[in-house]
Coordinates of C-alpha atoms and ligand atoms in Angstrom, one line a residue:
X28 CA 0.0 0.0 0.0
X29 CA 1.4 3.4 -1.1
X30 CA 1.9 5.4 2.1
X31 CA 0.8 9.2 2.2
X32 CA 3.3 11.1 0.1
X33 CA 4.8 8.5 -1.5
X34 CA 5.2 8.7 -5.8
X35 CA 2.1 8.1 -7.4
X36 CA -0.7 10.3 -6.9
X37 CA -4.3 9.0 -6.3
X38 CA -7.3 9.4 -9.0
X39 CA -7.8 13.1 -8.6
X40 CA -10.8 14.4 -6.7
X41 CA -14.1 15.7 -8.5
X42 CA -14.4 19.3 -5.7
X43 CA -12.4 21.8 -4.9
X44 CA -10.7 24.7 -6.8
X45 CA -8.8 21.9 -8.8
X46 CA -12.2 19.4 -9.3
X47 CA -13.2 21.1 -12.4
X48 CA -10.0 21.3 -13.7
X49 CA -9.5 17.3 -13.3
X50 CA -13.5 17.1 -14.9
X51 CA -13.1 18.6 -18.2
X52 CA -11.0 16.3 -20.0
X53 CA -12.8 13.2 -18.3
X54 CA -16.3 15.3 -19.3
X55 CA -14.7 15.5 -22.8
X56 CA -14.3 11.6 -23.3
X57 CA -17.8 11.0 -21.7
X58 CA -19.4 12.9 -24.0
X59 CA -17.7 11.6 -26.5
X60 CA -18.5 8.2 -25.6
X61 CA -22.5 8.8 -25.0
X62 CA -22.3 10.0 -28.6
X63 CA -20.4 6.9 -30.2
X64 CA -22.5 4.8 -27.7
X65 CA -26.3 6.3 -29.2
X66 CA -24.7 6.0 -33.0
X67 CA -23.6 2.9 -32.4
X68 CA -27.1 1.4 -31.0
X69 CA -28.9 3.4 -34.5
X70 CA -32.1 3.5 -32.5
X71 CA -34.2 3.3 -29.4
X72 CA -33.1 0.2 -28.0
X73 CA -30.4 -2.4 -28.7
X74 CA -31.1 -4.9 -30.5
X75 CA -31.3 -9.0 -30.6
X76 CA -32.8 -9.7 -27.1
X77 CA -31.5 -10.3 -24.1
X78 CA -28.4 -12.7 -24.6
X79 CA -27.5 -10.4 -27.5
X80 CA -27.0 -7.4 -25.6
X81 CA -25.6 -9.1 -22.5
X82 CA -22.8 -10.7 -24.6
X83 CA -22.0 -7.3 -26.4
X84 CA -21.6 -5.9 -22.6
X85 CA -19.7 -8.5 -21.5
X86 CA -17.0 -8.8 -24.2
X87 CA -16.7 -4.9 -24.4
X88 CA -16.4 -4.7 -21.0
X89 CA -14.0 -7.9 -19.9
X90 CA -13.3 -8.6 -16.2
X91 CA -15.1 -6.5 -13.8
X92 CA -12.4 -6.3 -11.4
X93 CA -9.0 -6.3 -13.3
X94 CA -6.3 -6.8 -10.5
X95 CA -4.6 -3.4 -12.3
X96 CA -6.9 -0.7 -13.4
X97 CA -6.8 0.7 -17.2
X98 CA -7.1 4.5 -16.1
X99 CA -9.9 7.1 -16.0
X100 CA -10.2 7.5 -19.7
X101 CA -10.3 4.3 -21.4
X102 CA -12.7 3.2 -17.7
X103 CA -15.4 6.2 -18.9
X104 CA -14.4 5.2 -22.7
X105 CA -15.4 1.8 -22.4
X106 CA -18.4 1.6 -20.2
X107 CA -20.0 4.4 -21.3
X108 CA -19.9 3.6 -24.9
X109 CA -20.7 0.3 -23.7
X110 CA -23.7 1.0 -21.6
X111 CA -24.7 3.9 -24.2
X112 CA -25.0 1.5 -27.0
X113 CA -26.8 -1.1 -25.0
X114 CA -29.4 1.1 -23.5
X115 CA -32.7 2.1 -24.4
X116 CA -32.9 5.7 -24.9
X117 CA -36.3 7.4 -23.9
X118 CA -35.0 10.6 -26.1
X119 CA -35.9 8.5 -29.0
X120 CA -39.3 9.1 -30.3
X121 CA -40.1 5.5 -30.8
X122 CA -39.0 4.6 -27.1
X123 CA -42.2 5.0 -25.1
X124 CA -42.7 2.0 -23.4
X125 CA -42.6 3.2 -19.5
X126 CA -42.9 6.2 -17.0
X127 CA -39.3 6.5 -18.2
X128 CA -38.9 10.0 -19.4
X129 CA -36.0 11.7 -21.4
X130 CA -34.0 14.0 -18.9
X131 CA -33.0 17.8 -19.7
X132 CA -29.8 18.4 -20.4
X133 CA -30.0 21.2 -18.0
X134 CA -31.3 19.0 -15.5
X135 CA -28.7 16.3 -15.9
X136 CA -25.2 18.6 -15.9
X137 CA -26.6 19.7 -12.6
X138 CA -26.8 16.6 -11.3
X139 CA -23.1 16.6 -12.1
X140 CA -22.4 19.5 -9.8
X141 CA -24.8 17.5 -7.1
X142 CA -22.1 14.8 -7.8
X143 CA -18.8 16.7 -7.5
X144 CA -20.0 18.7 -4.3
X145 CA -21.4 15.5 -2.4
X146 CA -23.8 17.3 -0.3
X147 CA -25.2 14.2 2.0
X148 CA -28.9 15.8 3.0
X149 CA -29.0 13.8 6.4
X150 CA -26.7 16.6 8.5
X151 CA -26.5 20.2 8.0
X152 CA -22.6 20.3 8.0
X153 CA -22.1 18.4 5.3
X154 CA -24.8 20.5 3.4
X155 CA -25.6 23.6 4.7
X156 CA -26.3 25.6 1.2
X157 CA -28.1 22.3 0.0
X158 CA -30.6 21.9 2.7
X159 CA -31.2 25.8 2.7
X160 CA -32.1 25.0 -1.1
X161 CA -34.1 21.9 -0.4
X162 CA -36.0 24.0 2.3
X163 CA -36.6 26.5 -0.2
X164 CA -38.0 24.9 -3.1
X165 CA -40.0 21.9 -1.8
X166 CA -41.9 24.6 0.1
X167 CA -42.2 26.3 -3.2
X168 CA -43.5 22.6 -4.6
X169 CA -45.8 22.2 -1.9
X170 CA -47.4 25.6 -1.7
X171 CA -48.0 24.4 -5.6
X172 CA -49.8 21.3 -4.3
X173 CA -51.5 22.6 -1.4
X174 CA -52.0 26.6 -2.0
X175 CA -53.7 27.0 1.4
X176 CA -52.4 24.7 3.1
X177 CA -50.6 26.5 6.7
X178 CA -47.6 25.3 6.4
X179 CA -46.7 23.2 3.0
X180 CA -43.8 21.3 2.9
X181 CA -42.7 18.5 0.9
X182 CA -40.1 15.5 1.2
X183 CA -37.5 14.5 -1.7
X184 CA -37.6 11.2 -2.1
X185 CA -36.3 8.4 -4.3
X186 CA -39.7 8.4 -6.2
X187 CA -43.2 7.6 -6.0
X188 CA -42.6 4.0 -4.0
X189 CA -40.8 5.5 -1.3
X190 CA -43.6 8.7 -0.9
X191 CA -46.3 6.4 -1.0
X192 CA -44.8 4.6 1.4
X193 CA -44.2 7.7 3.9
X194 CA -47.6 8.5 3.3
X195 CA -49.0 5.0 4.4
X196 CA -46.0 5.3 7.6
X197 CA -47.5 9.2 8.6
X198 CA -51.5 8.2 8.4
X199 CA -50.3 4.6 10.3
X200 CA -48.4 6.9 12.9
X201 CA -51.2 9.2 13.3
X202 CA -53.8 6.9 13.5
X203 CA -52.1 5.1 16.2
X204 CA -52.1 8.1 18.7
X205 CA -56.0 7.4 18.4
X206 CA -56.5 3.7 19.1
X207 CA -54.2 0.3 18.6
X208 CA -56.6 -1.3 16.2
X209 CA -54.2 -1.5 12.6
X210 CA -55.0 0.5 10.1
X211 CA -56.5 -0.6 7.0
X212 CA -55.9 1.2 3.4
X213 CA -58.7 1.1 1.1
X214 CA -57.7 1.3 -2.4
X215 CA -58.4 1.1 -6.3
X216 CA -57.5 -1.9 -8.2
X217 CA -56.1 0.9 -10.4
X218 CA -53.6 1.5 -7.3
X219 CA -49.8 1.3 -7.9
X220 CA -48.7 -2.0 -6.8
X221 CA -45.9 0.1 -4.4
X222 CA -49.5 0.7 -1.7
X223 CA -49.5 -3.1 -1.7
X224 CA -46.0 -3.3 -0.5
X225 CA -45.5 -0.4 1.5
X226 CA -48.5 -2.1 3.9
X227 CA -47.0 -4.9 3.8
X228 CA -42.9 -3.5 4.4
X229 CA -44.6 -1.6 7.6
X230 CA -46.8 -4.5 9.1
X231 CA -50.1 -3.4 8.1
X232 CA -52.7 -5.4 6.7
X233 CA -53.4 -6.2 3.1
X234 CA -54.9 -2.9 1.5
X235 CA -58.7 -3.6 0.7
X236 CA -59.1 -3.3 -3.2
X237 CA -62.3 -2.2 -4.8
X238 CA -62.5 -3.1 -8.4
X239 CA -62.3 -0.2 -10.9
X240 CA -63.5 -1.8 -14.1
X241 CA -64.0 1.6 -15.3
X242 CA -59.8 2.9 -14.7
X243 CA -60.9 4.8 -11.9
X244 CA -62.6 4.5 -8.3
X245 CA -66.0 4.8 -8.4
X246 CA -67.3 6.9 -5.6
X247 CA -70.4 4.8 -4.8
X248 CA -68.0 1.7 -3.9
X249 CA -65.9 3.7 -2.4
X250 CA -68.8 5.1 0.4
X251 CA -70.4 1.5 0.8
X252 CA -66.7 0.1 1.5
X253 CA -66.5 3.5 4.1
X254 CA -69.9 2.9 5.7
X255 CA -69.0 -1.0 6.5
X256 CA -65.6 0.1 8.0
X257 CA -67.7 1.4 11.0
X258 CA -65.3 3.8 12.0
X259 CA -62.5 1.5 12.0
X260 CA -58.9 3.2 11.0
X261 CA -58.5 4.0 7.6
X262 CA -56.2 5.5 4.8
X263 CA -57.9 6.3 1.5
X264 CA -55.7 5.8 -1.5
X265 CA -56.5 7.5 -4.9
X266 CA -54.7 7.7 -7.8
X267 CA -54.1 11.2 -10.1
X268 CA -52.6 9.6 -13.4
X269 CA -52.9 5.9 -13.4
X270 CA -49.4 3.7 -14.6
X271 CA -51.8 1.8 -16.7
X272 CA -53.9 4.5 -18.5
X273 CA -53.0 8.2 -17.2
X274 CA -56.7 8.1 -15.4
X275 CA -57.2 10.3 -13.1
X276 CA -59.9 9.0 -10.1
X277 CA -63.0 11.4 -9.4
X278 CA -60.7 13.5 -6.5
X279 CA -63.5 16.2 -5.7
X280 CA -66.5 13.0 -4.6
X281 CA -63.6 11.3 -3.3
X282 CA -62.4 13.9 -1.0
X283 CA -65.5 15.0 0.1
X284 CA -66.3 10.7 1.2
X285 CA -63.3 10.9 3.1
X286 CA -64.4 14.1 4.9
X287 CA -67.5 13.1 5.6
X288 CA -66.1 9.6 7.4
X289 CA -63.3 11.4 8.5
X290 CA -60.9 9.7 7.0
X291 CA -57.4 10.9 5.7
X292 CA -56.9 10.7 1.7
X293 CA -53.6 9.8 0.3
X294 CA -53.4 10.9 -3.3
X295 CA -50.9 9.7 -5.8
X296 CA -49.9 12.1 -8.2
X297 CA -46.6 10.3 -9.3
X298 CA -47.5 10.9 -13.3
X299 CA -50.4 13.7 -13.3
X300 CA -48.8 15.8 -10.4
X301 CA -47.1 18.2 -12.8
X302 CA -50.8 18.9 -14.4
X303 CA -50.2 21.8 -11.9
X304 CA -47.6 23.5 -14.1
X305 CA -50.4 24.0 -16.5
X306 CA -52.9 27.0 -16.3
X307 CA -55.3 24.7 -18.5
X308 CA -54.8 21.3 -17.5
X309 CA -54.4 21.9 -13.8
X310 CA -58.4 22.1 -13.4
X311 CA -57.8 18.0 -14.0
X312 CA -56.1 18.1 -10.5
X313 CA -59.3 19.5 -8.3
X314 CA -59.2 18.2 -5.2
X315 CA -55.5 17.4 -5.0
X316 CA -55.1 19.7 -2.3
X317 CA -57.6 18.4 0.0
X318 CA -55.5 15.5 0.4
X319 CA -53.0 14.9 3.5
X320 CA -50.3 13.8 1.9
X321 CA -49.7 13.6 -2.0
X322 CA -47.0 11.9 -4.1
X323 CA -45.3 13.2 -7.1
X324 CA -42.9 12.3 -9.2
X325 CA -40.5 14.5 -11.2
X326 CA -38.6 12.0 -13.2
X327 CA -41.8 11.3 -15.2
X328 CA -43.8 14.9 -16.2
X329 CA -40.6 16.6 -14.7
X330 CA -38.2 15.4 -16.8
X331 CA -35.5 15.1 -14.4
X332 CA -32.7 11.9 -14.0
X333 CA -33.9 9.2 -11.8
X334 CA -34.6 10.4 -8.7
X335 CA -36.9 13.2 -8.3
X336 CA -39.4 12.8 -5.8
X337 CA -41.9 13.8 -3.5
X338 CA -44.1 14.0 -0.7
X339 CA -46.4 16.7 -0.1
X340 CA -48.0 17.8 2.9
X341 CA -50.7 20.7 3.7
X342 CA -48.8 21.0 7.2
X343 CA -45.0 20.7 7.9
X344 CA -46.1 19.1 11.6
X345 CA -47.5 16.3 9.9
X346 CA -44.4 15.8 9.2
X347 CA -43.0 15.0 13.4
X348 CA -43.4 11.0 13.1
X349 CA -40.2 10.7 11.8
X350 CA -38.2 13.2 13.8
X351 CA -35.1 11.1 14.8
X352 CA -32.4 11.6 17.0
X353 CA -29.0 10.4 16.4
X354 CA -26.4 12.1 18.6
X355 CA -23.5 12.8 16.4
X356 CA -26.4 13.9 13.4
X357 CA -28.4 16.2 15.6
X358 CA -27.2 16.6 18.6
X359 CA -29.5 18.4 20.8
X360 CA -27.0 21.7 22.1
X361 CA -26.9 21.8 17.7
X362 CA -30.1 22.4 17.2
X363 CA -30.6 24.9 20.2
X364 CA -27.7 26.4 18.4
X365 CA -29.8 27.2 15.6
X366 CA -28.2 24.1 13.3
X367 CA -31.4 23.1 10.8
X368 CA -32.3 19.3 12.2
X369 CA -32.2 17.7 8.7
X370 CA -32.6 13.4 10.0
X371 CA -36.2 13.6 10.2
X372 CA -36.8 14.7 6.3
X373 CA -36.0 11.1 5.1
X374 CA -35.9 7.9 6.7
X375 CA -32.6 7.1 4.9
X376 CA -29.4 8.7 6.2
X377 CA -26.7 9.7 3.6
X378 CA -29.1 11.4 0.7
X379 CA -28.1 13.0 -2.4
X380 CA -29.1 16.8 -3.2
X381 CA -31.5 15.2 -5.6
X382 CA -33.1 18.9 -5.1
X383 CA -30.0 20.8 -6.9
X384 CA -31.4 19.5 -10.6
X385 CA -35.1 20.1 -9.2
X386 CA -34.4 23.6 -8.5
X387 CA -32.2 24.3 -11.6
X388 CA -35.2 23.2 -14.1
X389 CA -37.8 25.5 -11.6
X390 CA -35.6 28.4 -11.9
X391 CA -34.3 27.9 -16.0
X392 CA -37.8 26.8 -17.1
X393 CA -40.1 28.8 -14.5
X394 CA -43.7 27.5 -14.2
X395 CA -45.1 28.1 -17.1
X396 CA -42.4 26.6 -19.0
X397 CA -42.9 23.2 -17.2
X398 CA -46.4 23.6 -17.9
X399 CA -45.3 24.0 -21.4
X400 CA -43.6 20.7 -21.4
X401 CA -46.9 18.8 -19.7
X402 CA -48.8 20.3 -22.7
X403 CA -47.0 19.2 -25.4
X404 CA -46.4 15.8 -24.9
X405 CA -50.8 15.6 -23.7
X406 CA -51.0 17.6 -26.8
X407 CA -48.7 14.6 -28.6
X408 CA -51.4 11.6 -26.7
X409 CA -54.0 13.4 -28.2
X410 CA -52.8 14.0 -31.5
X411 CA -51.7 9.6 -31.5
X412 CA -55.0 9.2 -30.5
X413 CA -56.3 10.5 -33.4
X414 CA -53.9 8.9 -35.9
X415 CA -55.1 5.8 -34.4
X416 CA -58.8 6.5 -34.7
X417 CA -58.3 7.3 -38.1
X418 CA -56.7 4.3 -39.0
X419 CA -58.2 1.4 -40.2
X420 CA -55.5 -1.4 -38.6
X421 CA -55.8 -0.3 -35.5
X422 CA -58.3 0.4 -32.5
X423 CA -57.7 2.7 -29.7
X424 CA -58.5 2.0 -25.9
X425 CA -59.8 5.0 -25.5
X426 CA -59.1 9.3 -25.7
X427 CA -56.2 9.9 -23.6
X428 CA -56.3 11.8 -19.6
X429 CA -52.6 12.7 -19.9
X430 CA -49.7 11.3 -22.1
X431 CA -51.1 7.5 -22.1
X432 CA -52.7 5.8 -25.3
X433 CA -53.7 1.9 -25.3
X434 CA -54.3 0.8 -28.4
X435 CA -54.1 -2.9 -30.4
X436 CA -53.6 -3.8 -34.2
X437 CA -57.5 -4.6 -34.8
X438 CA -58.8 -8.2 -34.7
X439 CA -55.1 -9.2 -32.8
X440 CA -55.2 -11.5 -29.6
X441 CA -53.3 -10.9 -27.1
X442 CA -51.0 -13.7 -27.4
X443 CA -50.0 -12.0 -30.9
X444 CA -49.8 -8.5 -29.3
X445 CA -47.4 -9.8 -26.5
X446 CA -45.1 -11.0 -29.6
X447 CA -45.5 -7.8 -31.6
X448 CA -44.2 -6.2 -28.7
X449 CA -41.4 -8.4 -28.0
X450 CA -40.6 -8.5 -31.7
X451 CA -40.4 -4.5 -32.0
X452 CA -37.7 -5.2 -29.1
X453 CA -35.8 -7.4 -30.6
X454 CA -35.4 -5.3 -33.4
X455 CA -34.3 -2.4 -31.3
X456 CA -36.9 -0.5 -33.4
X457 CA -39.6 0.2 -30.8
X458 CA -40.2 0.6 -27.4
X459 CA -43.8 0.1 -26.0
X460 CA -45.5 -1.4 -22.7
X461 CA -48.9 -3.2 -22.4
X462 CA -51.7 -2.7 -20.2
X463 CA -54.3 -5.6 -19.3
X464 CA -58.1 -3.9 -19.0
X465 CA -61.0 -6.0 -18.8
X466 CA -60.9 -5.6 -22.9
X467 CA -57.7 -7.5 -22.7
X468 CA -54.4 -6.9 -23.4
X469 CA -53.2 -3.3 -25.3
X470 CA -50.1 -1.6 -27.0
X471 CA -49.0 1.2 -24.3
X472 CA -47.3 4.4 -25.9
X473 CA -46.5 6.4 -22.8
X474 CA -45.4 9.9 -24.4
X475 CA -43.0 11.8 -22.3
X476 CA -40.7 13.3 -25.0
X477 CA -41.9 16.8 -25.5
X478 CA -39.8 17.2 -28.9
X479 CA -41.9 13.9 -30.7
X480 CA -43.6 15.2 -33.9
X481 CA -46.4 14.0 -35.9
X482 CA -44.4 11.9 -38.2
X483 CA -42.6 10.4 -35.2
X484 CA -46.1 9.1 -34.2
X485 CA -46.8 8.3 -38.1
X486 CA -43.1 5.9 -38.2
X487 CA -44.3 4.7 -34.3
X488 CA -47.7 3.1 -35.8
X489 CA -45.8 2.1 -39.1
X490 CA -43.3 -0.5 -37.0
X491 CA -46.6 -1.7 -35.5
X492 CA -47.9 -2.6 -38.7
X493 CA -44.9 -3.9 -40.2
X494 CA -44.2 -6.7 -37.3
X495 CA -48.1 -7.3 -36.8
X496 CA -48.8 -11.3 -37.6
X497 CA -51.0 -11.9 -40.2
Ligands
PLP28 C1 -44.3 5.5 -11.3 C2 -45.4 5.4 -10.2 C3 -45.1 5.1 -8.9 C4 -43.7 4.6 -8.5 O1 -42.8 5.6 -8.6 P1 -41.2 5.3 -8.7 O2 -40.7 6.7 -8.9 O3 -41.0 4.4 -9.8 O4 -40.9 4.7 -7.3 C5 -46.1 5.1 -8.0 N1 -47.4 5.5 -8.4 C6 -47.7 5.8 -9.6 C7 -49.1 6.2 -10.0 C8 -46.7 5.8 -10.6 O5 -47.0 6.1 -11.9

């Protein structure tokens, strides 16, 4: 082992006055690479399946652990090109499969300057501008969601699992000061499938489901499945922009159920949240801010890098539950100092400034230009939609809520949809999901790329056609 001072110097670090000046050149050959790596892969997604693109990786990228290292330019060369070329790449038009959205460039080189800094959001000396930041603009988020709420304040998170899951801790915490019976969730089949697990990761029972044959919650099964809960405790989950179709459940009826049992509501907002941006899509929201707690996601309508998200609350003193003490965190003469007590915004410890690339796209974009980008790409659904209707090979779900069309080559089953799908993969020429109704299965374009143009949507329906059995 080298001591201190001895000849060779180590890797150079990415802060300080001299961390930008070690960046650039390794900046230069990543860029380089993520360009080599996209014209390589000629498309969305690499093709020839799964043992194709896993061999490419692995002879590209040899041993894992080398016993001597190859240095920091032919390292970033390599993998990047590597994992570049092998990915798929939701700035391509014809990529549209998930929730998986095409990050700004602004938004990603700030994550770069999250990176090099290394704030770590779980102490306020190791980020004191950072968590001044965070304070700042998740009360700025918040007072978005919940305009009159007292206090609004909202928690970064790593995404719409874990602020569902918060939600379901806070309303299990605050139902407990009340009486020891658990507390039950009550649900839409059109739920996210993270409210079945974060009952079951905190002990509480299995959420009750009520069928939404219809995408949404219907409020009349909804106030029977109230009345015969006598009272009992309960969390109300509903669901603003559905993973399957973009619905968006009745929130106004639903809300004023839950007040009339009084019983919290937990809305998720992962994917419609951002309808707020908008002056005219945000009416689609009403009722959002008569929830307690409210989930949204910025790395889908948001268009940040995995992960931006978040937890809003009405009242910042909702928020006490998971105050947390850890003596050489917050220790208690700090905080009487004045030190911000920073442990209780997260159940994890270390936390990146996931807020930094947040804050840059608020500020660089403003409202109205977010709500430009929510627009555009409902605009784009819309416009899809139509293409579909129009044509004769195909049949549309139905008219989009937000940036979600299901459609199906007509008179197709599902067992040769599943393969159409599949196939389009293969052929690195498409990327799309599939969504099971009670119609059966469907083609899911989830469009989250505000630069797609019609003909994109004219090539996307082409492929289709072209790798549809007949
Ligand atoms: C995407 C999504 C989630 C999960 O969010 P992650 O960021 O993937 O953890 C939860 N609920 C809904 C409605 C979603 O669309």
């Amino acid at each position: 082992m080298p001591a201190p001072g001895a000849d060779q110097t180590p890797a150079p670090l990415a802060g300080g006055t001299e961390g930008p000046r070690a960046l650039r050149p390794l900046l230069d050959t990543v860029l380089h690479a993520l360009g080599q790596g996209a014209t390589a892969r000629g498309g969305p997604f690499p093709p020839g399946g799964p043992d194709a693109v896993t061999a490419r990786l692995r002879t590209a990228v040899g041993p894992a652990l080398p016993e001597h290292g190859t240095g920091a330019h032919e390292a970033l060369r390599t993998l990047v090109r590597a994992l570049a070329e092998g990915s798929a790449d939701p700035a391509d038009p014809r990529c549209a499969a998930h929730l998986h959205g095409p990050p700004l460039a602004l938004a990603a080189a700030a994550d770069l300057a999250a990176d090099a800094l290394n704030p770590s959001m779980d102490s306020w000396d190791q980020a004191p501008a950072a968590s001044a930041l965070e304070t700042l603009t998740t009360r700025a988020l918040a007072t978005l969601v919940h305009p009159t709420g007292p206090a609004p304040d909202a928690l970064v998170t790593t995404g719409g699992t874990e602020s569902n899951q918060l939600a379901l801790l806070l309303a299990r915490e605050a139902a407990r000061t009340r009486t020891a019976a658990p507390l039950t969730v009550v649900c839409g089949a059109n739920a996210h499938h993270s409210v079945h697990r974060a009952a079951w990761l905190l002990g509480l029972p299995a959420p009750q489901t009520l069928p939404t044959p219809a995408g949404v919650l219907d409020p009349a099964d909804l106030a029977a499945a109230l009345d015969a809960r006598h009272g009992a405790p309960t969390l109300v989950v509903a669901t603003a922009g559905t993973t399957d179709t973009g619905r968006i459940d009745p929130l106004p009826k639903l809300a004023d159920l839950c007040d009339a049992h009084d019983v919290p509501l937990h809305i998720d907002a992962a994917y419609g949240g951002p309808l707020l941006f908008s002056d005219t899509l945000r009416p689609a929201l009403d009722g959002l801010d008569r929830a307690r707690t409210v989930t949204l996601d910025l790395h889908k309508l948001g268009w940040q890098p995995v992960a931006a998200g978040l937890l809003a609350v009405p009242d910042a003193t909702w928020l006490s539950p998971l105050a947390h003490r850890a003596p050489y965190l917050n220790p208690a003469d700090d905080i009487e100092a004045g030190h911000p007590d920073l442990l209780g915004r997260s159940p994890r410890t270390s936390r990146r400034p996931d807020i930094l690339k947040i804050a840059v796209t608020l500020r660089a974009l403003g409202r109205r230009g977010l709500g430009d980008l929510v627009e555009r790409v409902c605009a784009t659904a819309q416009l899809l939609a139509d293409r579909i209707e129009a044509h004769p090979a195909f049949e549309l779900h139905s008219r989009p809520t937000l940036s979600t069309v299901l459609f199906r080559p007509t008179g197709t089953d599902d067992r040769a949809l599943a393969d159409t799908r599949r196939r389009l993969l293969d052929h690195g020429t498409a990327v799309l999901g599939r969504a099971s109704t009670p119609e059966g299965l469907w083609l899911k374009a989830t469009l989250l790329n505000p630069h797609t143009r019609p003909d994109d949507l004219d090539a996307l329906l082409e492929l289709v056609e072209g790798h549809t059995p007949r």
